[in-house]
């Protein structure tokens, strides 16, 4: 018997029954003695095109009932290794983006104060900025692995400095990120200008455009990422639109010819061995996810994030 929280088994209660907490884990409060908290951040008022990611956490939880506790690929057993719970959602002010950003930061500060690692379900990508602000106060400038179709490095959008398309520019300006230890993977499609990806490149960020990923394994790239990151605390931010719309159509700003589902897994598995201090899966928009496949894939990607955390045992 494990001393850790275990997901409710599909052989004890049918998967379609019972409360749809993330991975059918117990629901806990921040006060509980946890290693990892899975938290929903149902914000979508920072998005520039299709909305709907406010429903992301709820639908990812609903599809996560099919995820079982052991990785058959890596042998990882996160629920036998760490105390993990679903810690509910951040109470946003859905009428006010700036107020919501403040609420998210305060909420995540409570996590870091309690030494609980956050794994977050978005929500649009705006949520990552206040999360990084909270984590940087504890860890200093972090390494970042950022999967996305977009750089999210705009200076402003409609004159606004804090949106889902400006977060990483703010994070670098605020010294939350060590840019020479940041890698962006999957960027593609069309830009506001031909120089869109250069602001980050000039500051040392490694930009791996989707075309450089086509037709190949990303395991060698991740080996290079690991050697660049070294011991630096690293945050993984996974925008589902980094993947191709054929596998992840349920999102707000889809771009053709993205990464495959297996390349997404390779990236997440590739951060194993690093000092991963938190992760997020953002931009799932269930109203555009008519089959539920985007949320199902997202739930599996979040499971892989748990598997890549330090301290997770592997069969071996
Ligand atoms: Mn993004
Ligand atoms: Mn994106």
JSON list of C-alpha atoms in Angstrom, two decimals, residues 51-133:
[
{"chain": "A", "resi": 51, "resn": "UNK", "atom": "CA", "xyz": [-12.29, 32.51, -26.39]},
{"chain": "A", "resi": 52, "resn": "UNK", "atom": "CA", "xyz": [-13.44, 29.44, -24.45]},
{"chain": "A", "resi": 53, "resn": "UNK", "atom": "CA", "xyz": [-10.32, 28.36, -22.55]},
{"chain": "A", "resi": 54, "resn": "UNK", "atom": "CA", "xyz": [-12.13, 29.28, -19.32]},
{"chain": "A", "resi": 55, "resn": "UNK", "atom": "CA", "xyz": [-13.71, 25.83, -19.76]},
{"chain": "A", "resi": 56, "resn": "UNK", "atom": "CA", "xyz": [-10.28, 24.19, -20.20]},
{"chain": "A", "resi": 57, "resn": "UNK", "atom": "CA", "xyz": [-9.66, 23.05, -16.61]},
{"chain": "A", "resi": 58, "resn": "UNK", "atom": "CA", "xyz": [-13.10, 21.49, -16.29]},
{"chain": "A", "resi": 59, "resn": "UNK", "atom": "CA", "xyz": [-12.88, 19.57, -19.58]},
{"chain": "A", "resi": 60, "resn": "UNK", "atom": "CA", "xyz": [-9.28, 18.45, -19.07]},
{"chain": "A", "resi": 61, "resn": "UNK", "atom": "CA", "xyz": [-10.35, 17.08, -15.69]},
{"chain": "A", "resi": 62, "resn": "UNK", "atom": "CA", "xyz": [-13.33, 15.33, -17.30]},
{"chain": "A", "resi": 63, "resn": "UNK", "atom": "CA", "xyz": [-11.16, 13.62, -19.94]},
{"chain": "A", "resi": 64, "resn": "UNK", "atom": "CA", "xyz": [-8.44, 12.81, -17.39]},
{"chain": "A", "resi": 65, "resn": "UNK", "atom": "CA", "xyz": [-10.62, 10.05, -15.90]},
{"chain": "A", "resi": 66, "resn": "UNK", "atom": "CA", "xyz": [-9.21, 7.74, -18.59]},
{"chain": "A", "resi": 67, "resn": "UNK", "atom": "CA", "xyz": [-5.57, 8.29, -17.56]},
{"chain": "A", "resi": 68, "resn": "UNK", "atom": "CA", "xyz": [-4.20, 5.38, -15.52]},
{"chain": "A", "resi": 69, "resn": "UNK", "atom": "CA", "xyz": [-1.49, 5.72, -12.86]},
{"chain": "A", "resi": 70, "resn": "UNK", "atom": "CA", "xyz": [1.54, 4.13, -14.56]},
{"chain": "A", "resi": 71, "resn": "UNK", "atom": "CA", "xyz": [3.43, 5.16, -17.70]},
{"chain": "A", "resi": 72, "resn": "UNK", "atom": "CA", "xyz": [3.92, 2.09, -19.85]},
{"chain": "A", "resi": 73, "resn": "UNK", "atom": "CA", "xyz": [6.63, 3.87, -21.86]},
{"chain": "A", "resi": 74, "resn": "UNK", "atom": "CA", "xyz": [8.93, 5.13, -19.11]},
{"chain": "A", "resi": 75, "resn": "UNK", "atom": "CA", "xyz": [7.80, 3.07, -16.12]},
{"chain": "A", "resi": 76, "resn": "UNK", "atom": "CA", "xyz": [7.20, 6.30, -14.19]},
{"chain": "A", "resi": 77, "resn": "UNK", "atom": "CA", "xyz": [4.93, 6.05, -11.16]},
{"chain": "A", "resi": 78, "resn": "UNK", "atom": "CA", "xyz": [4.18, 9.62, -10.06]},
{"chain": "A", "resi": 79, "resn": "UNK", "atom": "CA", "xyz": [1.38, 8.72, -7.62]},
{"chain": "A", "resi": 80, "resn": "UNK", "atom": "CA", "xyz": [3.63, 6.23, -5.78]},
{"chain": "A", "resi": 81, "resn": "UNK", "atom": "CA", "xyz": [6.42, 8.80, -5.51]},
{"chain": "A", "resi": 82, "resn": "UNK", "atom": "CA", "xyz": [4.93, 12.18, -4.63]},
{"chain": "A", "resi": 83, "resn": "UNK", "atom": "CA", "xyz": [1.94, 13.48, -2.69]},
{"chain": "A", "resi": 84, "resn": "UNK", "atom": "CA", "xyz": [-0.26, 14.95, -5.41]},
{"chain": "A", "resi": 85, "resn": "UNK", "atom": "CA", "xyz": [-3.79, 16.34, -5.25]},
{"chain": "A", "resi": 86, "resn": "UNK", "atom": "CA", "xyz": [-6.25, 18.39, -7.27]},
{"chain": "A", "resi": 87, "resn": "UNK", "atom": "CA", "xyz": [-6.30, 21.74, -5.48]},
{"chain": "A", "resi": 88, "resn": "UNK", "atom": "CA", "xyz": [-9.21, 23.29, -7.34]},
{"chain": "A", "resi": 89, "resn": "UNK", "atom": "CA", "xyz": [-9.30, 26.56, -9.27]},
{"chain": "A", "resi": 90, "resn": "UNK", "atom": "CA", "xyz": [-8.10, 30.12, -8.80]},
{"chain": "A", "resi": 91, "resn": "UNK", "atom": "CA", "xyz": [-11.05, 32.44, -8.09]},
{"chain": "A", "resi": 92, "resn": "UNK", "atom": "CA", "xyz": [-10.62, 34.93, -10.91]},
{"chain": "A", "resi": 93, "resn": "UNK", "atom": "CA", "xyz": [-12.31, 38.27, -11.46]},
{"chain": "A", "resi": 94, "resn": "UNK", "atom": "CA", "xyz": [-13.69, 37.51, -14.89]},
{"chain": "A", "resi": 95, "resn": "UNK", "atom": "CA", "xyz": [-14.56, 41.17, -15.51]},
{"chain": "A", "resi": 96, "resn": "UNK", "atom": "CA", "xyz": [-11.01, 42.42, -14.99]},
{"chain": "A", "resi": 97, "resn": "UNK", "atom": "CA", "xyz": [-7.83, 40.98, -16.54]},
{"chain": "A", "resi": 98, "resn": "UNK", "atom": "CA", "xyz": [-5.40, 43.02, -14.42]},
{"chain": "A", "resi": 99, "resn": "UNK", "atom": "CA", "xyz": [-7.21, 42.04, -11.21]},
{"chain": "A", "resi": 100, "resn": "UNK", "atom": "CA", "xyz": [-7.21, 38.40, -12.30]},
{"chain": "A", "resi": 101, "resn": "UNK", "atom": "CA", "xyz": [-3.46, 38.50, -12.93]},
{"chain": "A", "resi": 102, "resn": "UNK", "atom": "CA", "xyz": [-2.95, 39.83, -9.38]},
{"chain": "A", "resi": 103, "resn": "UNK", "atom": "CA", "xyz": [-5.18, 37.10, -7.95]},
{"chain": "A", "resi": 104, "resn": "UNK", "atom": "CA", "xyz": [-3.25, 34.39, -9.80]},
{"chain": "A", "resi": 105, "resn": "UNK", "atom": "CA", "xyz": [0.09, 35.67, -8.51]},
{"chain": "A", "resi": 106, "resn": "UNK", "atom": "CA", "xyz": [-1.16, 35.80, -4.92]},
{"chain": "A", "resi": 107, "resn": "UNK", "atom": "CA", "xyz": [-2.61, 32.31, -5.22]},
{"chain": "A", "resi": 108, "resn": "UNK", "atom": "CA", "xyz": [0.64, 30.84, -6.53]},
{"chain": "A", "resi": 109, "resn": "UNK", "atom": "CA", "xyz": [2.67, 32.66, -3.91]},
{"chain": "A", "resi": 110, "resn": "UNK", "atom": "CA", "xyz": [0.78, 30.64, -1.34]},
{"chain": "A", "resi": 111, "resn": "UNK", "atom": "CA", "xyz": [1.89, 27.50, -3.20]},
{"chain": "A", "resi": 112, "resn": "UNK", "atom": "CA", "xyz": [5.55, 28.43, -3.18]},
{"chain": "A", "resi": 113, "resn": "UNK", "atom": "CA", "xyz": [5.32, 29.47, 0.48]},
{"chain": "A", "resi": 114, "resn": "UNK", "atom": "CA", "xyz": [3.94, 26.00, 1.30]},
{"chain": "A", "resi": 115, "resn": "UNK", "atom": "CA", "xyz": [6.61, 24.35, -0.88]},
{"chain": "A", "resi": 116, "resn": "UNK", "atom": "CA", "xyz": [4.00, 22.86, -3.22]},
{"chain": "A", "resi": 117, "resn": "UNK", "atom": "CA", "xyz": [4.95, 22.57, -6.90]},
{"chain": "A", "resi": 118, "resn": "UNK", "atom": "CA", "xyz": [2.24, 23.90, -9.21]},
{"chain": "A", "resi": 119, "resn": "UNK", "atom": "CA", "xyz": [1.09, 22.03, -12.31]},
{"chain": "A", "resi": 120, "resn": "UNK", "atom": "CA", "xyz": [-1.52, 24.28, -13.89]},
{"chain": "A", "resi": 121, "resn": "UNK", "atom": "CA", "xyz": [-4.43, 23.78, -16.26]},
{"chain": "A", "resi": 122, "resn": "UNK", "atom": "CA", "xyz": [-5.27, 26.85, -18.37]},
{"chain": "A", "resi": 123, "resn": "UNK", "atom": "CA", "xyz": [-6.84, 29.04, -19.21]},
{"chain": "A", "resi": 124, "resn": "UNK", "atom": "CA", "xyz": [-5.19, 31.21, -21.83]},
{"chain": "A", "resi": 125, "resn": "UNK", "atom": "CA", "xyz": [-1.43, 31.76, -21.81]},
{"chain": "A", "resi": 126, "resn": "UNK", "atom": "CA", "xyz": [-1.70, 35.01, -19.83]},
{"chain": "A", "resi": 127, "resn": "UNK", "atom": "CA", "xyz": [-1.74, 32.88, -16.67]},
{"chain": "A", "resi": 128, "resn": "UNK", "atom": "CA", "xyz": [1.93, 31.99, -17.08]},
{"chain": "A", "resi": 129, "resn": "UNK", "atom": "CA", "xyz": [3.11, 35.55, -16.35]},
{"chain": "A", "resi": 130, "resn": "UNK", "atom": "CA", "xyz": [1.76, 35.79, -12.77]},
{"chain": "A", "resi": 131, "resn": "UNK", "atom": "CA", "xyz": [2.82, 32.18, -12.15]},
{"chain": "A", "resi": 132, "resn": "UNK", "atom": "CA", "xyz": [6.40, 33.03, -13.20]},
{"chain": "A", "resi": 133, "resn": "UNK", "atom": "CA", "xyz": [6.29, 36.17, -11.00]}
]
